[in-house]
CSV table of C-alpha atoms (C1' of nucleotides) in Angstrom, one decimal:
chain,number,residue,atom,x,y,z
A,29,MET,CA,44.1,-13.2,-115.4
A,30,THR,CA,46.0,-15.2,-118.1
A,31,THR,CA,44.1,-14.6,-121.6
A,32,THR,CA,45.3,-11.1,-121.3
A,33,ASP,CA,46.8,-12.0,-125.2
A,34,GLN,CA,44.4,-14.0,-127.7
A,35,GLU,CA,41.8,-11.8,-127.1
A,36,ARG,CA,42.4,-8.7,-129.7
A,37,GLN,CA,40.2,-8.3,-132.3
A,38,PRO,CA,37.3,-10.0,-130.6
A,39,VAL,CA,33.9,-8.7,-133.0
A,40,PRO,CA,34.9,-6.6,-135.8
A,41,PRO,CA,32.8,-7.6,-138.8
A,42,GLU,CA,29.9,-7.4,-136.3
A,43,ALA,CA,31.0,-3.8,-135.6
A,44,ARG,CA,31.1,-3.6,-139.5
A,45,ARG,CA,27.6,-5.1,-139.6
A,46,ILE,CA,26.2,-2.5,-137.1
A,47,ARG,CA,27.3,0.3,-137.7
A,48,VAL,CA,26.3,-0.7,-142.1
A,49,VAL,CA,22.7,-0.7,-140.3
A,50,LEU,CA,22.8,1.6,-138.2
A,51,GLY,CA,23.8,3.9,-141.2
A,52,MET,CA,21.0,3.2,-143.3
A,53,VAL,CA,18.1,2.8,-140.5
A,54,GLY,CA,19.2,4.1,-137.4
A,55,ASP,CA,18.4,8.1,-138.6
A,56,LYS,CA,14.7,9.2,-137.9
A,57,TRP,CA,12.8,8.7,-140.8
A,58,SER,CA,14.6,6.4,-142.5
A,59,LEU,CA,12.7,3.3,-141.7
A,60,LEU,CA,9.1,4.9,-141.2
A,61,VAL,CA,9.3,5.9,-144.9
A,62,VAL,CA,10.3,2.1,-146.0
A,63,CYS,CA,7.2,0.6,-143.8
A,64,HIS,CA,4.7,3.0,-145.8
A,65,LEU,CA,6.3,1.9,-148.6
A,66,ARG,CA,5.3,-1.4,-148.0
A,67,ARG,CA,1.9,-1.3,-149.4
A,68,GLY,CA,3.4,-0.5,-152.5
A,69,PRO,CA,4.6,2.8,-154.9
A,70,MET,CA,4.0,6.3,-153.6
A,71,ARG,CA,4.5,10.1,-154.8
A,72,PHE,CA,6.5,12.3,-153.5
A,73,THR,CA,3.3,13.8,-151.9
A,74,GLU,CA,1.3,11.1,-150.8
A,75,LEU,CA,4.5,9.8,-149.0
A,76,LYS,CA,5.2,13.7,-147.0
A,77,ARG,CA,1.3,13.3,-146.4
A,78,ALA,CA,1.5,9.9,-144.9
A,79,VAL,CA,4.9,10.2,-142.9
A,80,GLU,CA,3.2,12.2,-140.0
A,81,ASP,CA,5.1,15.8,-139.1
A,82,ILE,CA,8.3,15.1,-141.6
A,83,SER,CA,9.9,18.2,-143.5
A,84,GLN,CA,9.4,18.3,-147.4
A,85,ARG,CA,13.4,18.3,-146.7
A,86,MET,CA,13.9,15.7,-144.8
A,87,LEU,CA,11.9,13.7,-147.2
A,88,THR,CA,13.8,14.2,-150.6
A,89,VAL,CA,17.4,13.6,-148.3
A,90,THR,CA,15.6,10.2,-146.9
A,91,LEU,CA,14.1,9.3,-149.4
A,92,ARG,CA,18.0,10.3,-151.6
A,93,GLY,CA,19.6,8.5,-148.9
A,94,LEU,CA,17.4,4.9,-150.0
A,95,GLU,CA,17.9,5.8,-153.0
A,96,ARG,CA,21.4,5.6,-153.3
A,97,ASP,CA,21.1,2.2,-151.0
A,98,GLY,CA,19.4,0.5,-153.6
A,99,ILE,CA,16.1,0.2,-151.1
A,100,VAL,CA,13.9,2.4,-153.1
A,101,THR,CA,13.9,3.6,-156.7
A,102,ARG,CA,12.5,6.7,-158.1
A,103,THR,CA,10.7,7.4,-161.1
A,104,VAL,CA,9.9,10.2,-163.3
A,105,HIS,CA,6.5,9.8,-165.1
A,106,ASP,CA,6.4,12.1,-167.5
A,107,ALA,CA,2.4,13.1,-167.9
A,108,MET,CA,0.1,16.1,-167.0
A,109,PRO,CA,0.8,17.2,-164.3
A,110,PRO,CA,4.4,15.2,-164.4
A,111,HIS,CA,4.6,12.9,-161.1
A,112,VAL,CA,7.0,11.1,-159.2
A,113,THR,CA,6.6,7.7,-157.7
A,114,TYR,CA,8.8,6.1,-155.0
A,115,GLU,CA,8.8,2.2,-154.3
A,116,LEU,CA,10.7,-0.5,-152.8
A,117,THR,CA,13.3,-2.1,-154.4
A,118,PRO,CA,13.2,-6.1,-154.3
A,119,MET,CA,16.8,-5.8,-151.8
A,120,GLY,CA,14.2,-3.2,-149.5
A,121,VAL,CA,11.1,-5.0,-148.8
A,122,THR,CA,14.2,-8.2,-148.2
A,123,LEU,CA,15.6,-5.0,-145.6
A,124,CYS,CA,11.5,-4.7,-144.6
A,125,GLU,CA,11.5,-8.3,-144.1
A,126,ALA,CA,14.3,-8.8,-141.8
A,127,THR,CA,13.0,-6.1,-139.5
A,128,THR,CA,9.8,-7.2,-138.4
A,129,PRO,CA,11.0,-9.0,-135.8
A,130,LEU,CA,12.6,-6.1,-133.9
A,131,LEU,CA,9.0,-4.7,-134.5
A,132,GLY,CA,7.7,-7.4,-133.0
A,133,TRP,CA,9.6,-7.2,-130.2
A,134,THR,CA,8.9,-3.5,-129.6
A,135,VAL,CA,5.5,-4.3,-129.3
A,136,ASP,CA,5.5,-7.4,-127.1
A,137,HIS,CA,7.6,-4.9,-124.4
A,138,LEU,CA,6.5,-2.0,-124.5
A,139,ALA,CA,4.6,-2.0,-121.5
A,140,ARG,CA,7.7,-3.3,-119.8
A,141,ILE,CA,9.8,-0.7,-121.4
A,142,ASP,CA,7.9,1.4,-119.8
A,143,GLU,CA,7.7,0.1,-116.7
A,144,ALA,CA,11.4,-0.9,-116.6
A,145,ARG,CA,11.9,3.3,-117.2
A,146,ALA,CA,9.2,4.2,-114.5
A,147,VAL,CA,11.3,1.7,-112.0
A,148,TYR,CA,14.8,3.3,-112.7
A,149,ASP,CA,13.3,7.1,-113.1
A,150,ALA,CA,11.2,6.9,-109.3
A,151,ARG,CA,14.8,6.4,-108.3
B,11,MET,CA,-9.0,10.2,-156.2
B,12,THR,CA,-12.0,9.3,-154.7
B,13,THR,CA,-10.2,8.1,-151.6
B,14,THR,CA,-9.4,11.4,-149.6
B,15,ASP,CA,-11.7,11.1,-146.3
B,16,GLN,CA,-10.9,7.9,-145.1
B,17,GLU,CA,-7.7,7.6,-145.3
B,18,ARG,CA,-5.9,9.4,-142.1
B,19,GLN,CA,-3.9,7.8,-139.9
B,20,PRO,CA,-2.8,5.3,-141.3
B,21,VAL,CA,-0.1,3.7,-139.3
B,22,PRO,CA,0.8,5.5,-135.9
B,23,PRO,CA,1.3,2.7,-133.9
B,24,GLU,CA,3.9,1.2,-136.8
B,25,ALA,CA,5.3,4.8,-136.2
B,26,ARG,CA,5.4,4.7,-132.7
B,27,ARG,CA,6.7,1.4,-132.2
B,28,ILE,CA,9.8,2.4,-134.4
B,29,ARG,CA,10.4,5.6,-132.4
B,30,VAL,CA,10.6,3.4,-129.6
B,31,VAL,CA,12.8,0.9,-131.4
B,32,LEU,CA,15.3,3.7,-132.3
B,33,GLY,CA,14.8,5.6,-129.4
B,34,MET,CA,17.0,2.6,-127.5
B,35,VAL,CA,19.0,1.4,-129.9
B,36,GLY,CA,19.3,3.9,-132.9
B,37,ASP,CA,22.2,5.3,-131.2
B,38,LYS,CA,26.2,4.4,-132.5
B,39,TRP,CA,27.2,2.4,-129.4
B,40,SER,CA,24.1,0.7,-127.2
B,41,LEU,CA,24.1,-2.4,-130.3
B,42,LEU,CA,27.1,-3.0,-130.3
B,43,VAL,CA,27.8,-2.8,-126.3
B,44,VAL,CA,24.7,-5.3,-126.2
B,45,CYS,CA,26.2,-8.4,-129.0
B,46,HIS,CA,29.9,-7.8,-126.8
B,47,LEU,CA,26.9,-8.9,-123.7
B,48,ARG,CA,26.1,-11.8,-125.7
B,49,ARG,CA,28.2,-13.9,-124.6
B,50,GLY,CA,28.1,-13.0,-120.4
B,51,PRO,CA,28.6,-10.4,-118.0
B,52,MET,CA,31.6,-8.1,-118.3
B,53,ARG,CA,32.8,-5.1,-116.4
B,54,PHE,CA,33.3,-1.5,-117.2
B,55,THR,CA,37.0,-1.8,-118.1
B,56,GLU,CA,36.4,-4.5,-119.8
B,57,LEU,CA,33.9,-3.4,-121.9
B,58,LYS,CA,35.6,-0.2,-122.3
B,59,ARG,CA,38.7,-2.7,-124.0
B,60,ALA,CA,35.8,-5.1,-126.3
B,61,VAL,CA,33.9,-1.8,-128.0
B,62,GLU,CA,36.3,0.0,-130.2
B,63,ASP,CA,37.3,3.6,-129.6
B,64,ILE,CA,34.0,4.0,-126.9
B,65,SER,CA,34.9,6.8,-124.5
B,66,GLN,CA,34.2,5.8,-121.3
B,67,ARG,CA,31.8,8.5,-121.0
B,68,MET,CA,29.8,7.2,-123.6
B,69,LEU,CA,30.0,3.6,-122.0
B,70,THR,CA,28.7,5.1,-119.0
B,71,VAL,CA,26.5,6.4,-120.7
B,72,THR,CA,25.2,4.2,-123.4
B,73,LEU,CA,24.9,1.0,-120.0
B,74,ARG,CA,22.8,3.6,-118.2
B,75,GLY,CA,20.3,4.3,-121.3
B,76,LEU,CA,20.9,0.3,-121.6
B,77,GLU,CA,19.7,-0.5,-117.5
B,78,ARG,CA,17.1,2.2,-118.0
B,79,ASP,CA,15.0,0.0,-120.5
B,80,GLY,CA,16.0,-3.1,-118.2
B,81,ILE,CA,18.2,-4.2,-121.1
B,82,VAL,CA,20.8,-4.7,-118.5
B,83,THR,CA,21.5,-5.1,-115.2
B,84,ARG,CA,24.4,-3.4,-113.0
B,85,THR,CA,25.9,-5.3,-110.2
B,86,VAL,CA,28.6,-3.6,-107.5
B,87,HIS,CA,30.5,-6.1,-106.2
B,88,ASP,CA,32.1,-5.0,-102.8
B,89,ALA,CA,35.2,-6.8,-102.8
B,90,MET,CA,39.5,-5.8,-103.1
B,91,PRO,CA,39.6,-4.3,-105.6
B,92,PRO,CA,36.1,-3.7,-106.0
B,93,HIS,CA,34.0,-3.8,-109.4
B,94,VAL,CA,31.3,-3.9,-111.6
B,95,THR,CA,29.6,-5.9,-114.4
B,96,TYR,CA,26.9,-5.6,-116.6
B,97,GLU,CA,24.8,-8.2,-118.0
B,98,LEU,CA,22.6,-8.7,-120.3
B,99,THR,CA,19.1,-9.1,-118.8
B,100,PRO,CA,16.4,-11.8,-119.7
B,101,MET,CA,14.7,-8.9,-121.9
B,102,GLY,CA,18.2,-7.9,-123.2
B,103,VAL,CA,19.1,-11.7,-124.2
B,104,THR,CA,15.4,-11.4,-126.6
B,105,LEU,CA,15.9,-8.1,-128.0
B,106,CYS,CA,19.3,-9.8,-129.0
B,107,GLU,CA,17.5,-11.9,-130.5
B,108,ALA,CA,15.3,-10.4,-132.4
B,109,THR,CA,18.1,-8.1,-134.0
B,110,THR,CA,19.9,-10.9,-135.6
B,111,PRO,CA,17.5,-11.2,-138.4
B,112,LEU,CA,18.0,-7.5,-139.3
B,113,LEU,CA,22.5,-8.0,-138.1
B,114,GLY,CA,22.1,-11.7,-140.9
B,115,TRP,CA,20.4,-9.2,-143.7
B,116,THR,CA,23.2,-6.9,-143.6
B,117,VAL,CA,25.5,-9.9,-144.0
B,118,ASP,CA,24.2,-11.5,-147.1
B,119,HIS,CA,23.7,-7.6,-149.0
B,120,LEU,CA,26.6,-5.6,-147.7
B,121,ALA,CA,28.3,-6.5,-151.5
B,122,ARG,CA,25.1,-5.5,-153.3
B,123,ILE,CA,24.7,-2.6,-150.9
B,124,ASP,CA,28.6,-1.1,-151.2
B,125,GLU,CA,27.7,-1.4,-154.4
B,126,ALA,CA,24.4,0.2,-155.2
B,127,ARG,CA,26.6,2.6,-153.6
B,128,ALA,CA,29.0,3.1,-156.1
B,129,VAL,CA,26.8,3.3,-158.4
B,130,TYR,CA,24.4,6.2,-157.2
B,131,ASP,CA,27.8,8.0,-156.7
B,132,ALA,CA,29.4,7.6,-159.7
B,133,ARG,CA,26.9,9.4,-161.8
C,18,DC,C1',3.8,18.9,-158.1
C,19,DG,C1',9.1,18.0,-156.2
C,20,DG,C1',11.7,19.8,-155.4
C,21,DT,C1',17.2,23.2,-154.4
C,22,DA,C1',19.1,26.2,-151.0
C,23,DT,C1',20.2,28.9,-147.1
C,24,DC,C1',20.1,29.2,-142.6
C,25,DC,C1',20.2,27.9,-137.8
C,26,DT,C1',19.0,25.0,-133.0
C,27,DG,C1',20.0,21.5,-130.2
C,28,DA,C1',21.7,17.2,-129.1
C,29,DA,C1',24.5,13.6,-129.6
C,30,DC,C1',29.5,12.7,-129.8
C,31,DG,C1',34.6,13.1,-128.0
C,32,DA,C1',38.5,15.1,-125.3
C,33,DT,C1',41.0,15.9,-121.2
C,34,DA,C1',40.6,16.6,-115.9
C,35,DC,C1',39.3,14.6,-111.7
C,36,DT,C1',37.1,11.6,-107.7
C,37,DG,C1',35.8,7.9,-104.1
D,16,DC,C1',38.1,0.5,-111.3
D,17,DA,C1',34.3,3.0,-112.1
D,18,DG,C1',32.9,6.2,-112.7
D,19,DT,C1',31.5,11.9,-112.8
D,20,DA,C1',32.3,17.0,-114.4
D,21,DT,C1',33.6,19.9,-117.9
D,22,DC,C1',34.1,22.2,-121.9
D,23,DG,C1',34.0,21.9,-127.0
D,24,DT,C1',32.4,20.2,-131.2
D,25,DT,C1',29.9,18.1,-134.8
D,26,DC,C1',26.3,16.8,-137.6
D,27,DA,C1',21.2,15.5,-137.6
D,28,DG,C1',17.6,18.2,-138.5
D,29,DG,C1',13.8,22.2,-138.7
D,30,DA,C1',12.2,26.7,-140.6
D,31,DT,C1',12.3,29.4,-144.2
D,32,DA,C1',12.4,30.9,-149.1
D,33,DC,C1',12.8,30.3,-154.0
D,34,DC,C1',12.8,27.2,-158.9
D,35,DG,C1',11.6,24.7,-163.0
DNA sequence: CGGTATCCTGAACGATACTG
DNA sequence: CAGTATCGTTCAGGATACCG
């Protein structure tokens, strides 16, 4: 091998991007919550019911993270009874659109993935 | 509210897809390894050097997972010295393409994300 | 209604040593 | 070279209880 010298720092910016994406939506609930908010603003309890099996704590933690990243907005309505709504920001909408191909890929390959796993596990 | 009855099971298939995607590439290393393999087959040690800070153990674990899912192939070459190469399967290549928009989104919004976090943390 | 606070468990991950 | 085995730690996430 003679190319040993000039191949340092191959893809550091790509690595940075991947870390950022995973840090934002790589957890168990964020993408799920974002997907539900595509249809429009939702209240806390409404989300709690919609996102199956999420605990109250994890919904709060997830929403705080998404709010911090500028993906959702939190709006407190002073009414009787008082309530809070969450809504995708414009950036949140574009994030949603950016994930569409990946979700589509899963639809197209779910069967093949299950098959590959079965083959691998059988051996 | 009068729509309480007919809104059960809103998006279960979408949830399933998201779980599958995160289960495959939602961990710390899989996407990173896949991205490095875009350029062509690589040997174990070559990957170990390329993927910054990955431990030998995690590289093995990650590659096994990707192999199980049909994303990479593992080929043992009987030579002296013996070596092993990893390569993206056709399905692995399409997965890579499906993630491109999401990575591109990060490039476009990295600055805005950092800004949003700074604003949120300052308050 | 929409949270916080606290405690706890399991899985993911890292470090290190050894091997065909 | 390309692993496996073992151990220790960290941390995301779940259960539960309480609150403005």
